[in-house]
Short mmCIF file of C-alpha atoms in Angstrom, two decimals:
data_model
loop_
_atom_site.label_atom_id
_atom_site.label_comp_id
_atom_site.label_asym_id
_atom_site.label_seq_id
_atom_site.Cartn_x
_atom_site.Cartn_y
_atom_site.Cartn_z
CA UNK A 1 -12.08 5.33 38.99
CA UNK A 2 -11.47 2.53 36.61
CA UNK A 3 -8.97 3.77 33.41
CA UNK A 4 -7.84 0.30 31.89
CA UNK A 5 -10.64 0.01 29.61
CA UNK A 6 -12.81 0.72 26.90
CA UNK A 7 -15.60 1.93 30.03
CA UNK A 8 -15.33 2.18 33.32
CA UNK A 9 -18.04 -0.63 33.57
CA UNK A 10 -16.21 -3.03 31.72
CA UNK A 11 -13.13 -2.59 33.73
CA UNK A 12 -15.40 -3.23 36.84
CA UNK A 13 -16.98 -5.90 35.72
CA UNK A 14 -13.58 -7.68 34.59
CA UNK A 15 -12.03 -6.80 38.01
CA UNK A 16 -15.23 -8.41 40.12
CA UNK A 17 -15.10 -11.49 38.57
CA UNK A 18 -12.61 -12.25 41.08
CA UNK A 19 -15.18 -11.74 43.74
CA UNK A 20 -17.17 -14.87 45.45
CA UNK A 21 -20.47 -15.40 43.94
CA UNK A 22 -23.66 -15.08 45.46
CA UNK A 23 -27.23 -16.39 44.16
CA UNK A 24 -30.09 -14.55 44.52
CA UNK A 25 -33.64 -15.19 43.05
CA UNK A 26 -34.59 -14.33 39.73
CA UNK A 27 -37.91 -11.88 40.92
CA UNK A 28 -39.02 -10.86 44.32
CA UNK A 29 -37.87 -9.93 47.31
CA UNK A 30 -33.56 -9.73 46.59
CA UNK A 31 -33.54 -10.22 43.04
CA UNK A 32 -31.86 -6.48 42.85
CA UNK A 33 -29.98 -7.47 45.87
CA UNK A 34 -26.42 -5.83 46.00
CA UNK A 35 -23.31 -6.92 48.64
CA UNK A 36 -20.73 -5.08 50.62
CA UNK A 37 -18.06 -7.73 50.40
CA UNK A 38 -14.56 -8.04 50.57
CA UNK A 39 -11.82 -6.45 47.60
CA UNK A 40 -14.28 -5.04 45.72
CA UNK A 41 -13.17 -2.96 43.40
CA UNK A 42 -13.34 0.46 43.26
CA UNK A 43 -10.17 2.09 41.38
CA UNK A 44 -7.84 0.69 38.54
CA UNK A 45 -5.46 2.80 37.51
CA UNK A 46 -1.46 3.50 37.48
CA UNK A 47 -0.36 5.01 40.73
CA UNK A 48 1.26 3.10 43.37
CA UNK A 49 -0.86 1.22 45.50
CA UNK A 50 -1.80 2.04 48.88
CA UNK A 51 -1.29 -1.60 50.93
CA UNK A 52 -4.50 -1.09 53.73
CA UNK A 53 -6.02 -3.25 56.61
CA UNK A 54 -8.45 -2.71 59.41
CA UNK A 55 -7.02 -2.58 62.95
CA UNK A 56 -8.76 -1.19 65.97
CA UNK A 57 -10.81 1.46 65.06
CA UNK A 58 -8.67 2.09 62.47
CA UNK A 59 -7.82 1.85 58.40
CA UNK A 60 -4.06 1.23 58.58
CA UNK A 61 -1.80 1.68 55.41
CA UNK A 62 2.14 1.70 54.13
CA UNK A 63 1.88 5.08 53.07
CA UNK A 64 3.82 7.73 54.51
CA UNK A 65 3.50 11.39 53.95
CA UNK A 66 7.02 11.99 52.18
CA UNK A 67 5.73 9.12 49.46
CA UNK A 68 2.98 11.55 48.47
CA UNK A 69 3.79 13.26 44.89
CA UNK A 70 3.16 16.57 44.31
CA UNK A 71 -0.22 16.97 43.19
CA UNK A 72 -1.64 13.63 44.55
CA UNK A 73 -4.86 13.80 46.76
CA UNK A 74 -6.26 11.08 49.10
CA UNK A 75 -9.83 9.90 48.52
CA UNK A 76 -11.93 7.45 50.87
CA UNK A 77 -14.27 5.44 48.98
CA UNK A 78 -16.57 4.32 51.95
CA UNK A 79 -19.57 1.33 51.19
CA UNK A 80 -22.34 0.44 53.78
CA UNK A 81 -24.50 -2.20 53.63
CA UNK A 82 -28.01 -1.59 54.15
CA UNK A 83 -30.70 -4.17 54.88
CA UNK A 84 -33.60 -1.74 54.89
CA UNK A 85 -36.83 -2.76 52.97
CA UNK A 86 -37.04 -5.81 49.91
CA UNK A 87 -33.52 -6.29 49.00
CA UNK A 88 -30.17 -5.56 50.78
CA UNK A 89 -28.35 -2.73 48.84
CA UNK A 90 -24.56 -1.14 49.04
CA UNK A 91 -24.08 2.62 48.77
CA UNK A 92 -21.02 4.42 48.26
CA UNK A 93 -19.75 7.68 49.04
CA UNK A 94 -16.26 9.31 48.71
CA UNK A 95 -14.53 12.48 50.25
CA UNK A 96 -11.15 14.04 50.21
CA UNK A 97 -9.07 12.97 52.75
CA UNK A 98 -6.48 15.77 54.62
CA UNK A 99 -2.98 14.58 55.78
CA UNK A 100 -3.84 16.87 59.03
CA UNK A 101 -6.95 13.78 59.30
CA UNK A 102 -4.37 11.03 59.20
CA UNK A 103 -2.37 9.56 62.64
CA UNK A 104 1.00 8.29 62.08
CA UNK A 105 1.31 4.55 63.42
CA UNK A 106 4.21 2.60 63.55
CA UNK A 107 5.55 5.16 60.40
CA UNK A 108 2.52 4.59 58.29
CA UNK A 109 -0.68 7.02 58.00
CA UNK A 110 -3.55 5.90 59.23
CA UNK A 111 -7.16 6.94 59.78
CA UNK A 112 -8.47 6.09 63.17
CA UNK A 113 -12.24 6.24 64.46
CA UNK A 114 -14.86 3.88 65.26
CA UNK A 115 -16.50 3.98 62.44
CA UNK A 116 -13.83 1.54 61.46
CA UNK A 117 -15.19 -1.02 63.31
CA UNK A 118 -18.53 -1.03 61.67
CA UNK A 119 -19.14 -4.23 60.58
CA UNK A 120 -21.53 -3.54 57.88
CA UNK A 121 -18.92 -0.60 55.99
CA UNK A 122 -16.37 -0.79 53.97
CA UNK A 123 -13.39 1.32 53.27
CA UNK A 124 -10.64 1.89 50.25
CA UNK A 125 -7.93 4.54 50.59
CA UNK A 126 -7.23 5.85 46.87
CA UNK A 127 -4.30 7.94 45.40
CA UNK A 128 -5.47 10.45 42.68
CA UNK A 129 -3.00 12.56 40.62
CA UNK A 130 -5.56 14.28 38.22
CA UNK A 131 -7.19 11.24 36.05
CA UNK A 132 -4.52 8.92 37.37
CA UNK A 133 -5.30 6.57 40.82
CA UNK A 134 -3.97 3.33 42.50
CA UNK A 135 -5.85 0.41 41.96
CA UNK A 136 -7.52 -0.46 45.28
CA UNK A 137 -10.27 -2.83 46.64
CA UNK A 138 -12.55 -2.48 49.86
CA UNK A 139 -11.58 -3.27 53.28
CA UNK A 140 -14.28 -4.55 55.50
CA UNK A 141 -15.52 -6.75 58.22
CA UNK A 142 -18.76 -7.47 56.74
CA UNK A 143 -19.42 -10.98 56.44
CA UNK A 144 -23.88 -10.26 55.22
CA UNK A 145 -22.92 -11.54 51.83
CA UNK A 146 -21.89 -14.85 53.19
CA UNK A 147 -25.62 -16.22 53.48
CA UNK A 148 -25.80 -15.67 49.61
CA UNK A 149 -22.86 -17.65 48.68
CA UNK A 150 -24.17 -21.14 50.01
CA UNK A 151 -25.19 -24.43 48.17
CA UNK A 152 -29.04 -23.90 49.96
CA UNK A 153 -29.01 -19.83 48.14
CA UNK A 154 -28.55 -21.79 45.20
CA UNK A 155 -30.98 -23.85 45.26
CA UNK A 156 -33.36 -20.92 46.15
CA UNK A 157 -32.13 -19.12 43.38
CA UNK A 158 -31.87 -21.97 41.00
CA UNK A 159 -35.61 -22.89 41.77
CA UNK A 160 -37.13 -19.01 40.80
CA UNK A 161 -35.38 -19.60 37.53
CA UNK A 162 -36.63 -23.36 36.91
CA UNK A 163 -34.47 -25.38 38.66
CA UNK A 164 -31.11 -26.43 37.97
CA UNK A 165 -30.31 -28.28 34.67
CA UNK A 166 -27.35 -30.49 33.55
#
């Protein structure tokens, strides 16, 4: 849900530029490579945001029930890395999230399971109120990306597209 823009892409795209860069070859095996990585972006919009972090087997937030509007919803944007086949890819999904779901910890809701612990997911807790959400990025553990951010992936990379030039 991205709302600040002229597209939806171009809000993306402006919001991921904060993100680390990774270097993959031009053709080949990872050239359409895609990362799970932390604060990506996945909403922009006007509602509050929802502060998160991972605990034990669990997405904790600041949110409390009473802070909920009338009319807002809770969606979980989930991402998992998968390293099946040529090149490593990201898929999302999202689903509606019931309060009756949520634990209360330490006065904040949070969602507990062990799927939180997955190291190769990601997670973002969104407010929607209608065309209206929080701006939120991904929480996750999933450090895959990593080997893609290095001065010997650039080389790699730099060498399928000619080598590096001044």
């Amino acid at each position: 849900m991205f709302t600040h823009r002229k597209t939806a892409y171009q809000n993306f795209a402006s919001l991921a530029n904060r993100l680390p860069v990774v270097y993959v070859p031009k053709t080949g095996a990872g050239s359409d490579a895609s990362f799970l990585m932390p604060d990506i972006p996945v909403s922009d919009g006007t509602l509050p945001v929802v502060k998160q972090r991972l605990g034990d087997s669990a997405l904790l937030t600041n949110l409390n029930a009473a802070e909920l509007k009338q009319g807002e919803e809770l969606w979980l944007y989930t991402a998992e890395q998968l390293i099946d086949g040529r090149s490593p890819q990201v898929r999302f999904n999202k689903r509606k999230v019931a309060l009756s779901e949520m634990t209360e910890v330490e006065g904040c809701l949070a969602l507990m399971g062990a799927e939180f612990d997955d190291e190769m997911k990601g997670w973002a807790l969104v407010r929607v109120n209608g065309d209206r959400c929080s701006t939120q990025t991904l929480m996750t553990r999933c450090t895959y990306y990593q080997q893609f951010t290095t001065d010997e992936a650039l080389q790699t990379a730099a060498k399928s597209y000619g080598g590096l030039t001044d």
